mmCIF file of C-alpha atoms in Angstrom:
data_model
loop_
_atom_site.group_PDB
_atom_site.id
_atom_site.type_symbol
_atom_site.label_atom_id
_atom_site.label_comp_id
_atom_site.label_asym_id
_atom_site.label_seq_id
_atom_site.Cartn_x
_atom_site.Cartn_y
_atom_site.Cartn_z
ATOM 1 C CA UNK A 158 -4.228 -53.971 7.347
ATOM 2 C CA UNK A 159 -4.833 -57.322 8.868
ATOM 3 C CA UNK A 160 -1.552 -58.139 7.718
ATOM 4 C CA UNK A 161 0.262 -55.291 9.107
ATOM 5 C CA UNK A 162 -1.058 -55.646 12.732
ATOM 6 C CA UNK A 163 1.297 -58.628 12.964
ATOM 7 C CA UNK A 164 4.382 -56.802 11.953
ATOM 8 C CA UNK A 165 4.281 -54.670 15.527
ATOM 9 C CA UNK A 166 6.499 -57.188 17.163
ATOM 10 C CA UNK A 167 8.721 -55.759 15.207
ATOM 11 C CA UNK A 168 8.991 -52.055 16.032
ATOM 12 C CA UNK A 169 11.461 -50.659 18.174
ATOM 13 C CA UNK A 170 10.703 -49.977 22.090
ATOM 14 C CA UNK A 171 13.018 -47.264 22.362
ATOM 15 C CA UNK A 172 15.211 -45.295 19.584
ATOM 16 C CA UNK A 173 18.525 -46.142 21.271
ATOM 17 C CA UNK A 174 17.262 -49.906 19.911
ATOM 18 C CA UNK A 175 17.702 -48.836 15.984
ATOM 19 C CA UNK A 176 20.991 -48.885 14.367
ATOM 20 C CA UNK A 177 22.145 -45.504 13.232
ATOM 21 C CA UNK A 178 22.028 -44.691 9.831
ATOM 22 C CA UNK A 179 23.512 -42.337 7.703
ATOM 23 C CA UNK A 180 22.773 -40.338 4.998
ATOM 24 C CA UNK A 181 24.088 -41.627 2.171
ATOM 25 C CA UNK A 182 21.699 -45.083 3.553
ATOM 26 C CA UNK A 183 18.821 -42.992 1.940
ATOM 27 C CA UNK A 184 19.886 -41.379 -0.698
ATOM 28 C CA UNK A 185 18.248 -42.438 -4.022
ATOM 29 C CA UNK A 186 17.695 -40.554 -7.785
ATOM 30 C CA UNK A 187 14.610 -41.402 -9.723
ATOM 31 C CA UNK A 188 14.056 -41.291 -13.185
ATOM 32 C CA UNK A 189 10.957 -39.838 -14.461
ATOM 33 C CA UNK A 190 11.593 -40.526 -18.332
ATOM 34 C CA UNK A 191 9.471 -37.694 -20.154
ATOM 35 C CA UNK A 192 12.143 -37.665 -23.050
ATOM 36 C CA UNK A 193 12.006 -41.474 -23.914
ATOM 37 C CA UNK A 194 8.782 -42.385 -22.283
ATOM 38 C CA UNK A 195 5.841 -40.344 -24.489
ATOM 39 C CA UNK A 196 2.914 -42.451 -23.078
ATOM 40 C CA UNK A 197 4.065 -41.407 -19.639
ATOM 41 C CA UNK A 198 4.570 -38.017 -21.336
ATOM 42 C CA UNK A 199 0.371 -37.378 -21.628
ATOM 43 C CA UNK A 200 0.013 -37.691 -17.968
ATOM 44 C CA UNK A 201 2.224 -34.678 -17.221
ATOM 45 C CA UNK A 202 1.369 -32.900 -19.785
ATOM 46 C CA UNK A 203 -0.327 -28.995 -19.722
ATOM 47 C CA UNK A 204 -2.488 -26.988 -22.008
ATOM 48 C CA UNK A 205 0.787 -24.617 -22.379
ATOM 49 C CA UNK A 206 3.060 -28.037 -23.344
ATOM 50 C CA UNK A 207 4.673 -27.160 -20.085
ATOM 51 C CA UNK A 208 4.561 -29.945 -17.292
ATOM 52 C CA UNK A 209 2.269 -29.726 -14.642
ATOM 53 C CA UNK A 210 3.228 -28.561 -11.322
ATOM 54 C CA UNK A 211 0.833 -30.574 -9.675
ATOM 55 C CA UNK A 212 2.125 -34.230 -11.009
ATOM 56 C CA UNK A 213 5.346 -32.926 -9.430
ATOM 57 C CA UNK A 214 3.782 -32.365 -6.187
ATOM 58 C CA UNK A 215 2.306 -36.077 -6.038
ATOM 59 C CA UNK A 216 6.116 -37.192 -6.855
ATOM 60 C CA UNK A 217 7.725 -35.653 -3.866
ATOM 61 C CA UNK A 218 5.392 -36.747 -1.715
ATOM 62 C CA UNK A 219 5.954 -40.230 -2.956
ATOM 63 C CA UNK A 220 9.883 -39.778 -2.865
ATOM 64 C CA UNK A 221 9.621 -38.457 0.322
ATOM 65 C CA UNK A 222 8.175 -41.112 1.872
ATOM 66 C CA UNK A 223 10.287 -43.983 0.063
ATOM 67 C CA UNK A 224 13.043 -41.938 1.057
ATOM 68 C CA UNK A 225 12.298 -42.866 4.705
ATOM 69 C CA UNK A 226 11.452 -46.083 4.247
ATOM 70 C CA UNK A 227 14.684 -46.292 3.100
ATOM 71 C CA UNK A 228 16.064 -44.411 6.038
ATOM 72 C CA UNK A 229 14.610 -47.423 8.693
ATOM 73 C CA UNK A 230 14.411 -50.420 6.601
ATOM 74 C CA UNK A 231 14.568 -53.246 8.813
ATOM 75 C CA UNK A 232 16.535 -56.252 6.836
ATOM 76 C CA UNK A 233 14.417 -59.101 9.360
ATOM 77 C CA UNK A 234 11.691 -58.654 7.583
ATOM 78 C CA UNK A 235 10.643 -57.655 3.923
ATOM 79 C CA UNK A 236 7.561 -55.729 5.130
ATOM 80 C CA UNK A 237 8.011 -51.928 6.880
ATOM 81 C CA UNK A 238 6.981 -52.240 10.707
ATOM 82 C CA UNK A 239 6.595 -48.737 9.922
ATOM 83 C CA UNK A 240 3.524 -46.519 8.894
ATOM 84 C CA UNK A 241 5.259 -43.480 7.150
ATOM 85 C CA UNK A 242 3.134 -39.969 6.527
ATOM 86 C CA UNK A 243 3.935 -36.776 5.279
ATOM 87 C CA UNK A 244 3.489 -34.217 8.007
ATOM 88 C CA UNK A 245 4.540 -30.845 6.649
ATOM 89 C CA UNK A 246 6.040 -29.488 3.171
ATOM 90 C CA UNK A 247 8.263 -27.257 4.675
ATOM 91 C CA UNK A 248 9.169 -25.381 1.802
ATOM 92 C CA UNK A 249 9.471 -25.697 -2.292
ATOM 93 C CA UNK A 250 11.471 -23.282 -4.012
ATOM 94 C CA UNK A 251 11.905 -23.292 -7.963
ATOM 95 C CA UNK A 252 14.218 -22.100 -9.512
ATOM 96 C CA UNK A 253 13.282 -22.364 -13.301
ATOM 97 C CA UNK A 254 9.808 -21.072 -14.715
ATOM 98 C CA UNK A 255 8.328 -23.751 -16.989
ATOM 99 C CA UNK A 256 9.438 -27.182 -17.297
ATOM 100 C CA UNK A 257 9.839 -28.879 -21.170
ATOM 101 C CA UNK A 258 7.317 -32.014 -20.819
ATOM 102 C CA UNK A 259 10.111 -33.599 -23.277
ATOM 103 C CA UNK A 260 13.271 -33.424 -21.377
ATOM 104 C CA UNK A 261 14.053 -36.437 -18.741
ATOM 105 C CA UNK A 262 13.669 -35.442 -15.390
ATOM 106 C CA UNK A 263 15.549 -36.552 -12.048
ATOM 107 C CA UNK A 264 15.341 -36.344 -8.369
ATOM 108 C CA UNK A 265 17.253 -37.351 -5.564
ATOM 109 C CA UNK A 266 16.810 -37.060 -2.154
ATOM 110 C CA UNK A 267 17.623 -37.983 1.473
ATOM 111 C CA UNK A 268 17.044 -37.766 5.119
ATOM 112 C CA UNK A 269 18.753 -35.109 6.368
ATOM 113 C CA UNK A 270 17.483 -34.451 10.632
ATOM 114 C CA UNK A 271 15.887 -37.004 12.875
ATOM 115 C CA UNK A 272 13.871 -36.867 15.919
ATOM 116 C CA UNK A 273 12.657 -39.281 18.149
ATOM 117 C CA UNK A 274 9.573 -40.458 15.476
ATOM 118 C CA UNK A 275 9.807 -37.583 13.231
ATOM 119 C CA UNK A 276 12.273 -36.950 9.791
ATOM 120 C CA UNK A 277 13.203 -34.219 7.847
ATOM 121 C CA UNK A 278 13.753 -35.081 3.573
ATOM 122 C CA UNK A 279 15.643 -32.863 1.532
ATOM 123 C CA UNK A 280 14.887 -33.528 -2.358
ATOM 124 C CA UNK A 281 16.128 -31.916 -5.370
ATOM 125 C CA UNK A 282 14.365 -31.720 -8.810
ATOM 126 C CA UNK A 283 16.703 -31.876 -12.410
ATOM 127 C CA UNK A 284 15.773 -31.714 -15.819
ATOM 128 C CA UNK A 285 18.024 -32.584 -18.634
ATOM 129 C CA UNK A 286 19.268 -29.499 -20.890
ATOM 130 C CA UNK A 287 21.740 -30.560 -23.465
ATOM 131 C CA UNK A 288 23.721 -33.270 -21.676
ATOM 132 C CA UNK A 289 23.517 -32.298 -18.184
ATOM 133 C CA UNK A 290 20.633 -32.140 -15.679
ATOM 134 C CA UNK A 291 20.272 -28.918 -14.355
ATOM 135 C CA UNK A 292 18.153 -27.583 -11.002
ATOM 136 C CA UNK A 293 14.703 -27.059 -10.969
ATOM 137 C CA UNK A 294 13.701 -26.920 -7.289
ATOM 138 C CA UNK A 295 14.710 -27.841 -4.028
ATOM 139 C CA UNK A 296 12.119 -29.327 -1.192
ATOM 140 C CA UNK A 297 11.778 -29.644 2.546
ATOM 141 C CA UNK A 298 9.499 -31.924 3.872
ATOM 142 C CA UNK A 299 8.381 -33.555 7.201
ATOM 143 C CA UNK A 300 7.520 -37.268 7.564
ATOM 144 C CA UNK A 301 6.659 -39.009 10.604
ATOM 145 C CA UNK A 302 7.041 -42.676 11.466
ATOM 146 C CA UNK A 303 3.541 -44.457 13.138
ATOM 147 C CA UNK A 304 3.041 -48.312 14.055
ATOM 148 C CA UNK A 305 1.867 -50.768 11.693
ATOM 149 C CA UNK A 306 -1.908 -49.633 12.011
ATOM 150 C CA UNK A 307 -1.370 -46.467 11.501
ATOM 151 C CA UNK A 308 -2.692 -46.121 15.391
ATOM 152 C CA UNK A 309 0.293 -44.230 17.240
ATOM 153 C CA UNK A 310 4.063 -42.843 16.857
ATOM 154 C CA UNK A 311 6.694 -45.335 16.639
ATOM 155 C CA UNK A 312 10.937 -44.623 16.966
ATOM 156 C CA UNK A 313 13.098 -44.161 13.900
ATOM 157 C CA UNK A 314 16.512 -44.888 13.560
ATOM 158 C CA UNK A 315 19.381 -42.531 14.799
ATOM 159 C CA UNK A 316 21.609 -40.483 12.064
ATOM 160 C CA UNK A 317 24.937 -39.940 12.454
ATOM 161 C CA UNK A 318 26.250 -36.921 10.347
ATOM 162 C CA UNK A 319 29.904 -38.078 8.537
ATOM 163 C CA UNK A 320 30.981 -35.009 7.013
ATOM 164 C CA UNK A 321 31.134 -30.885 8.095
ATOM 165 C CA UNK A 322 28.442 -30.769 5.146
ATOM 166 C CA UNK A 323 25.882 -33.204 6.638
ATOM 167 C CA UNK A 324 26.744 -31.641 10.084
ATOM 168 C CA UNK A 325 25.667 -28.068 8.280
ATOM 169 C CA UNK A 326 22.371 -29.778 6.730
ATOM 170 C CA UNK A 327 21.208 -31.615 10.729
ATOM 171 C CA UNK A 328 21.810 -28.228 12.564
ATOM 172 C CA UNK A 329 19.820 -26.752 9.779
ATOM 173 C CA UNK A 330 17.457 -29.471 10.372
ATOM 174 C CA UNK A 331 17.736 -28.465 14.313
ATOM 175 C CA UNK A 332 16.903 -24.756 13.006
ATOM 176 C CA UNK A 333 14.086 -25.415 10.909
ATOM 177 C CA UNK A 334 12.231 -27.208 14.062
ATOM 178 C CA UNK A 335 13.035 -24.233 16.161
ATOM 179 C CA UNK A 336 11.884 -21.919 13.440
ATOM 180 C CA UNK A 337 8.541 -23.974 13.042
ATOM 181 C CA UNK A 338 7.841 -23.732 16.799
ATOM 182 C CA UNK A 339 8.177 -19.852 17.191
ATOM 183 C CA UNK A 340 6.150 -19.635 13.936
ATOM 184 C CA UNK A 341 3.469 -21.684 15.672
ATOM 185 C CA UNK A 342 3.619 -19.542 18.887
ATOM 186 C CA UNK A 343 3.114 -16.219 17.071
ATOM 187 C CA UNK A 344 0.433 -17.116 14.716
ATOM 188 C CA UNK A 345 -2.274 -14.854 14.392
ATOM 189 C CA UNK A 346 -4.914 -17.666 15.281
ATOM 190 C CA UNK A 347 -3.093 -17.683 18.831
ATOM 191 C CA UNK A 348 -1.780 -13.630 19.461
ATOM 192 C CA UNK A 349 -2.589 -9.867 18.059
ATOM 193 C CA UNK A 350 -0.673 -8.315 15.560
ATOM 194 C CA UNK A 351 2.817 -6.575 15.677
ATOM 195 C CA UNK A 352 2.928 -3.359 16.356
ATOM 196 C CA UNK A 353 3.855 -2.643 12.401
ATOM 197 C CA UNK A 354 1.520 -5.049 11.232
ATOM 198 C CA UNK A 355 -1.401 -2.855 13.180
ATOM 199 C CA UNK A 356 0.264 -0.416 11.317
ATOM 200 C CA UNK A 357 -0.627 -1.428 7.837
ATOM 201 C CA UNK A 358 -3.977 -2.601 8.607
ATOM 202 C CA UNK A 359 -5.342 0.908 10.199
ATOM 203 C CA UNK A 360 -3.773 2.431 6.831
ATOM 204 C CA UNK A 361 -5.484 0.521 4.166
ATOM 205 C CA UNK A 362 -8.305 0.970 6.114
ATOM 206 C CA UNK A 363 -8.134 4.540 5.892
ATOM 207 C CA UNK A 364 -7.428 4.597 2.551
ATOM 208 C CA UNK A 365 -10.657 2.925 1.230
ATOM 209 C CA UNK A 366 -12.661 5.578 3.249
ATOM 210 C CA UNK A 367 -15.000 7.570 1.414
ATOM 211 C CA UNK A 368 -13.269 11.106 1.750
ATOM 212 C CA UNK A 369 -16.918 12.565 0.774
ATOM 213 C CA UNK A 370 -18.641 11.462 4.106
ATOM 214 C CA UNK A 371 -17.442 11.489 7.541
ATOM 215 C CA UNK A 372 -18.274 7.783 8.506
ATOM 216 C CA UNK A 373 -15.812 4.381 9.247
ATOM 217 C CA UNK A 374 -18.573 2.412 7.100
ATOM 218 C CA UNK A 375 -18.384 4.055 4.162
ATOM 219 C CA UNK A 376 -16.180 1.997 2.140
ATOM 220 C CA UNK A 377 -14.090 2.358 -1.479
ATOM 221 C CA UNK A 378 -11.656 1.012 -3.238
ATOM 222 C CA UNK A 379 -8.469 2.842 -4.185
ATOM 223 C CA UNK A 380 -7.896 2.803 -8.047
ATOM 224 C CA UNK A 381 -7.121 -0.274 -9.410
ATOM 225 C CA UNK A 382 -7.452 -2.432 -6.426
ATOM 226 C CA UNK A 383 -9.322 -5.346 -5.750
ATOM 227 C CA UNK A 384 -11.200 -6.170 -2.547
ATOM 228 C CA UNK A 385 -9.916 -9.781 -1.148
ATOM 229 C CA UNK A 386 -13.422 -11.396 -0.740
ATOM 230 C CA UNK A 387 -13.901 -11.130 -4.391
ATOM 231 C CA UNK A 388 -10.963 -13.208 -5.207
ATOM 232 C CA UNK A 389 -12.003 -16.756 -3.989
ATOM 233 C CA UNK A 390 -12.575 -19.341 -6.073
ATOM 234 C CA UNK A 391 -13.979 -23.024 -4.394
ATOM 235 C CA UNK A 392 -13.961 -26.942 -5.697
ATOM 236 C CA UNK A 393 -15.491 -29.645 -4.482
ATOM 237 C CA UNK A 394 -13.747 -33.539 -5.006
ATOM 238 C CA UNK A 395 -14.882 -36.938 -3.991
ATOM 239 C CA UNK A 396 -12.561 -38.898 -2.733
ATOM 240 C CA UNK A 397 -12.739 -42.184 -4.480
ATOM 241 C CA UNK A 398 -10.723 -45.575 -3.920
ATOM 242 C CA UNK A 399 -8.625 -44.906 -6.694
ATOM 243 C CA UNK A 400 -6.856 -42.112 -4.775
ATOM 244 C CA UNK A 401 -6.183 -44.294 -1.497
ATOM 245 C CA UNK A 402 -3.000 -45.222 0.257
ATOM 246 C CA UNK A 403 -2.079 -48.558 2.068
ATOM 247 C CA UNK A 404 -4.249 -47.075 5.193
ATOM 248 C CA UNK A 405 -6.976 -46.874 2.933
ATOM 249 C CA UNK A 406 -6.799 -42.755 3.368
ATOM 250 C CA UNK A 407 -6.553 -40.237 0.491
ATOM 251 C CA UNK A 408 -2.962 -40.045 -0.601
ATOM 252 C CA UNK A 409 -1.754 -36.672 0.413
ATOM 253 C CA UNK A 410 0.076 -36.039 -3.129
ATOM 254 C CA UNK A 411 -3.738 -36.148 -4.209
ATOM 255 C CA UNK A 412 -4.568 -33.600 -2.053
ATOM 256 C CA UNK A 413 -2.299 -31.264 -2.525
ATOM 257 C CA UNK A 414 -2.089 -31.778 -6.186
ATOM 258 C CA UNK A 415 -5.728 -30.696 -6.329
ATOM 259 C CA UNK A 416 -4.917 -28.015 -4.322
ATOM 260 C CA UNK A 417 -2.404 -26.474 -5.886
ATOM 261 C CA UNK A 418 -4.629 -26.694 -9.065
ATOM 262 C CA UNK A 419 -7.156 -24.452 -7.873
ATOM 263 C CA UNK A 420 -4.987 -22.024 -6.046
ATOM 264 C CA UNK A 421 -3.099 -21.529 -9.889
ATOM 265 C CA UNK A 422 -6.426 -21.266 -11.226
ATOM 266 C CA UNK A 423 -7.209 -18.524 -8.849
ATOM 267 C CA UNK A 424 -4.179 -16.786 -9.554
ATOM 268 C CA UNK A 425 -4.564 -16.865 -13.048
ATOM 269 C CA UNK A 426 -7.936 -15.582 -12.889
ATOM 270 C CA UNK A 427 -6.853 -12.668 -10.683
ATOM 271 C CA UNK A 428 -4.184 -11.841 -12.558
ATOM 272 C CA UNK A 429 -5.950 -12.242 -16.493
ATOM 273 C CA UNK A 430 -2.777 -14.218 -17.141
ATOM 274 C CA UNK A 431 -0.419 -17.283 -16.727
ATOM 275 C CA UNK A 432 1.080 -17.626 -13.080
ATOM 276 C CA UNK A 433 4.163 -19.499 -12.684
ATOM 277 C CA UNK A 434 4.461 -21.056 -9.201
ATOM 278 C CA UNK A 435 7.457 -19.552 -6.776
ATOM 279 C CA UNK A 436 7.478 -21.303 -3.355
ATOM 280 C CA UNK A 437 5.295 -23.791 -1.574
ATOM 281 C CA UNK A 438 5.586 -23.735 2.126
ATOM 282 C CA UNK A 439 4.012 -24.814 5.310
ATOM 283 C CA UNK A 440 1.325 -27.176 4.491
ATOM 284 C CA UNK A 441 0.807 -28.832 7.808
ATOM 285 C CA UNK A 442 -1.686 -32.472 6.881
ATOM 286 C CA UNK A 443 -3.477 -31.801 10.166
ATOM 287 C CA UNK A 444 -6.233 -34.782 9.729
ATOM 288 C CA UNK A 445 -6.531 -37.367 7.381
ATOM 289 C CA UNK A 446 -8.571 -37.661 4.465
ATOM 290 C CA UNK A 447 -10.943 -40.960 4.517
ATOM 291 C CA UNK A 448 -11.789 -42.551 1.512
ATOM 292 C CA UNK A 449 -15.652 -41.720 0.567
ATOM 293 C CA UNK A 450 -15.250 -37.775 2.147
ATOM 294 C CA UNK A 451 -16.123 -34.963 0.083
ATOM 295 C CA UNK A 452 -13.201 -32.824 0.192
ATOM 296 C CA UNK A 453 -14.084 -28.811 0.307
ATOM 297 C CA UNK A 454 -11.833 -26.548 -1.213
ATOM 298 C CA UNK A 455 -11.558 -23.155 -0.973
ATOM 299 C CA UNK A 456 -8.940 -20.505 -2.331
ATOM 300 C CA UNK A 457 -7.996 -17.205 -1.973
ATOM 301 C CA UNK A 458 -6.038 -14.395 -3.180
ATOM 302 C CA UNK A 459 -4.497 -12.789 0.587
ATOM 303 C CA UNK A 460 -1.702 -10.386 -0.582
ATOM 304 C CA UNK A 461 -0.194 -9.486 -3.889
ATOM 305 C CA UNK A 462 2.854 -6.963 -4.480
ATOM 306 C CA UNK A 463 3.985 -5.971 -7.970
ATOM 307 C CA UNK A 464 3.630 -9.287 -9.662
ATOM 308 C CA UNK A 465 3.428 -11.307 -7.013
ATOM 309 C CA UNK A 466 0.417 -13.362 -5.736
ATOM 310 C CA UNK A 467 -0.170 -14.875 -2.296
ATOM 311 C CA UNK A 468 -2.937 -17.698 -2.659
ATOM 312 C CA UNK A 469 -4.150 -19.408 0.439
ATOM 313 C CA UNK A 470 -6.147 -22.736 -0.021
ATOM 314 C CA UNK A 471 -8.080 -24.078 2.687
ATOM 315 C CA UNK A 472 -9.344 -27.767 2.754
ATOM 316 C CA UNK A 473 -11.858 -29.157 4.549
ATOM 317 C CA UNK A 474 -13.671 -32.481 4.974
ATOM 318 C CA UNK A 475 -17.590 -34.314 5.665
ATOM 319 C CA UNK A 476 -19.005 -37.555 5.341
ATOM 320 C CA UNK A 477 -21.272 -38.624 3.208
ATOM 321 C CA UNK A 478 -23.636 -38.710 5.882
ATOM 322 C CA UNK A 479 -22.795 -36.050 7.544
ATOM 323 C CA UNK A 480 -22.556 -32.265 7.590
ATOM 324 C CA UNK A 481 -19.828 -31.769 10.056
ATOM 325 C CA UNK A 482 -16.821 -29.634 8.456
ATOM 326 C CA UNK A 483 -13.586 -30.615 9.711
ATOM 327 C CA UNK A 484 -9.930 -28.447 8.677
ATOM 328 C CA UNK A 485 -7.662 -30.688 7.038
ATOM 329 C CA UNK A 486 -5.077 -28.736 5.300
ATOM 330 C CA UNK A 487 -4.162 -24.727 4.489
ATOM 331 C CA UNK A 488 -2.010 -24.283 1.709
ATOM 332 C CA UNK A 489 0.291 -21.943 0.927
ATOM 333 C CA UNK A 490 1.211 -21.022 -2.376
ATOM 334 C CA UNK A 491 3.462 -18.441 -3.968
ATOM 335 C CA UNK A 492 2.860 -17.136 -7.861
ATOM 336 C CA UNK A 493 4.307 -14.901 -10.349
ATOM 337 C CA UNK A 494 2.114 -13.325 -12.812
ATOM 338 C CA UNK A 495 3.499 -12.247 -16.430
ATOM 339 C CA UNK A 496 2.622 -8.651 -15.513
ATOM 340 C CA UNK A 497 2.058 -6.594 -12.486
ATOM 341 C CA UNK A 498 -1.537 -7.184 -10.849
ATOM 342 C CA UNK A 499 -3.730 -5.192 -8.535
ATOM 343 C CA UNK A 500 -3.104 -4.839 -4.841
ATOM 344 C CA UNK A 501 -5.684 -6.748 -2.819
ATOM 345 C CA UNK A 502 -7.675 -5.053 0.211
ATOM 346 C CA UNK A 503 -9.234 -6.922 2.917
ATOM 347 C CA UNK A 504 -12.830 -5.535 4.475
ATOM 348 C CA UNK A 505 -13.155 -7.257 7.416
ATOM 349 C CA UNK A 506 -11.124 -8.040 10.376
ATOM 350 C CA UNK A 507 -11.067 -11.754 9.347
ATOM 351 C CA UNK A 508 -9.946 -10.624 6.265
ATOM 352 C CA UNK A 509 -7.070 -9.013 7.820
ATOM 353 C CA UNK A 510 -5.281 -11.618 9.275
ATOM 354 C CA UNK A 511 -5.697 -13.683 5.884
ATOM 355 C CA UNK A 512 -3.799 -10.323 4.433
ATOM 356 C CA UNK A 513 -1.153 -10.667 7.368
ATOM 357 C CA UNK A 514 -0.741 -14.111 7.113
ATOM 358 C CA UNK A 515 0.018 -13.675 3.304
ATOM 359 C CA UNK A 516 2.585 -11.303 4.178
ATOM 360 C CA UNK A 517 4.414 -13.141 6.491
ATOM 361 C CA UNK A 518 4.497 -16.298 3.722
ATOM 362 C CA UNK A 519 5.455 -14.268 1.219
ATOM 363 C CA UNK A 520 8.420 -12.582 3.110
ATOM 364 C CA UNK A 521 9.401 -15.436 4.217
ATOM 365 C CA UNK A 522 10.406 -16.985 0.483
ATOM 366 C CA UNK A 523 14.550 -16.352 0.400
ATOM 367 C CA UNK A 524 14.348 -13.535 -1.748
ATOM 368 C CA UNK A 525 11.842 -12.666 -4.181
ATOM 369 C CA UNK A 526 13.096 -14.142 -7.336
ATOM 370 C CA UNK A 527 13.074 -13.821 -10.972
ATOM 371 C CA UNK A 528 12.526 -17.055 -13.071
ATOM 372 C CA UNK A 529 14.604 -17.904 -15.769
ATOM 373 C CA UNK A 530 13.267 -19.808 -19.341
ATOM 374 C CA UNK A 531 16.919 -20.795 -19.666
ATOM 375 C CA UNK A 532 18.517 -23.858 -17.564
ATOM 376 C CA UNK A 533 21.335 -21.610 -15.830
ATOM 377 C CA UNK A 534 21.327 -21.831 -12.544
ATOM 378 C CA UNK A 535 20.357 -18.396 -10.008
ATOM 379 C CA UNK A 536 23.613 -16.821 -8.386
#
């Protein structure tokens, strides 16, 4: 760190000071040689000889990030001026059930929208089936560039769109910021319920009254459902060095790997069998993790429909010496279960608006989708 406070002579004062870049400057494919490579192989590996989804997380967050480092490289010196973070998955969709831990796997990448400090990474995941790599998933993610310390937000370089393609994938870009701000301003931590989403609430409510007395607190469950408070499932991690990045702060692949590990765990417990994982989206890193916290994690199923299951995983940090909670993270995660599974039911009000929130995530996936064993590609 000592070393890095000296690069900040070297950071831009304004943006208009960068060169522009284009896309193609960032663009990269990795190799992740599971076919050839069957130490590496292990690592990867899952109880079901499938590959685990979690591995893959840590790797995008990784590619993401060199990604952008490739994006602003600055050729006067071999060390980044630049601290770069991930600041939102915007969105992972698969597009392939299970993944053969002994098939090669590729992804490439590259920036695709810039702000003023922030930039948006497209990625794409391949794995090898006969003699061409076919698509596994695509990612959206957010990074944002800050000073050599890690202290504040620092410029990134222009990008200059060269074809009607890229111009397609920046106005996108342009889009998905829009789209995240009206999220934000409509959340249900900030304003009430629509109108329909009242709705649905006052329903199920209704429906797990006890039609044999005439009172609001006698509750029951409608056959074969599940109430949502029953679902949760928690974990508890300390962060050791071994997890750290360059800022000595928990790697955020880490954290969302162990995330996503207890949300499938919840889902396959709710579900009494395997869940394959549909979409990721919008995990906003709202705090970083120091090295020596004891990360808190907590899951939870908040909507199902047919055999689909909404888990929400909340993450929170303290000290060693103290008992202070602080939010960090709230995943999202889409599953599919092998067979249909109950509906959930919240009984609170709290409760609720986790059940509304999982709604809105899960109709927000493209379409609901079925996954395919084979390597053929969706229409």
């Amino acid at each position: 760190m000592e070393e890095r406070k000296l690069l900040h002579s070297f950071l831009a004062k304004s943006q208009e000071g960068l060169p522009p870049r284009r896309m193609k400057d960032s663009y990269i494919e990795v190799l992740l040689p599971l076919g050839s490579e069957p130490e590496l192989r292990e690592k990867y590996l899952t109880v079901q000889n499938t590959v685990r989804f979690g591995r893959i997380l840590e790797d995008l967050d990784s590619l993401g990030v060199l990604i952008c480092y490739m994006h602003t490289k600055n050729h006067a010196t071999k060390m980044s001026p630049l601290s770069i973070v991930t600041a939102l998955v915007d969105k992972i969709d698969m597009c392939k059930k299970s993944l053969s831990p002994e098939q090669d796997i590729k992804f490439s990448g590259h920036v695709s929208w810039v702000g003023k400090t922030s930039m948006e990474v497209k990625m794409q995941m391949f794995q090898l089936h006969g003699d061409e790599f076919c698509p596994v998933l695509d990612a959206t993610f957010v990074m944002v560039a800050r000073d050599s310390d890690n202290k504040g937000p620092a410029f990134v370089n222009p990008l200059i769109p060269e074809s009607p393609e890229e111009e397609e994938l920046f106005r996108q870009g342009e889009l998905n910021k829009g789209r995240r701000i009206a999220l934000s301003s409509t959340s249900l931590l900030k304003v009430a319920p629509s109108a329909q989403e009242r709705t649905t609430i006052h329903e199920m409510f209704l429906s797990t009254l006890d039609p044999k007395t005439i009172s609001f607190q006698s509750r029951v469950l409608p056959p074969g459902a599940v109430w949502m408070e029953t679902t949760k499932l928690k974990s508890l991690e300390v962060c050791h060095p071994q997890e750290r990045n360059i800022f000595n702060r928990i790697f955020g692949g880490f954290l969302m790997r162990k995330a996503y590990e207890l949300g499938w765990a919840t889902a396959c417990s709710f579900g009494c069998s395997r869940p394959f994982v549909v979409a990721v989206d919008d995990i906003m890193f709202q705090k970083p993790v120091d090295v020596g916290s004891l990360l808190f994690l907590s899951s939870q199923v908040c909507f199902t429909q047919n055999n689909y299951i909404q888990v929400r995983v909340h993450s929170e940090v303290a000290s060693l010496l103290s008992k202070e909670h602080t939010t960090t993270n709230v995943f999202h995660f889409t599953f599919m279960s092998e067979k249909d599974v109950p509906l959930v039911f919240p009984k609170t009000y709290g409760d609720s608006m986790l059940y509304l929130d999982g709604q809105r995530h899960f109709s927000s996936m493209s379409v609901p989708v079925t996954l395919r064993k084979d390597c053929l590609a969706d229409p």
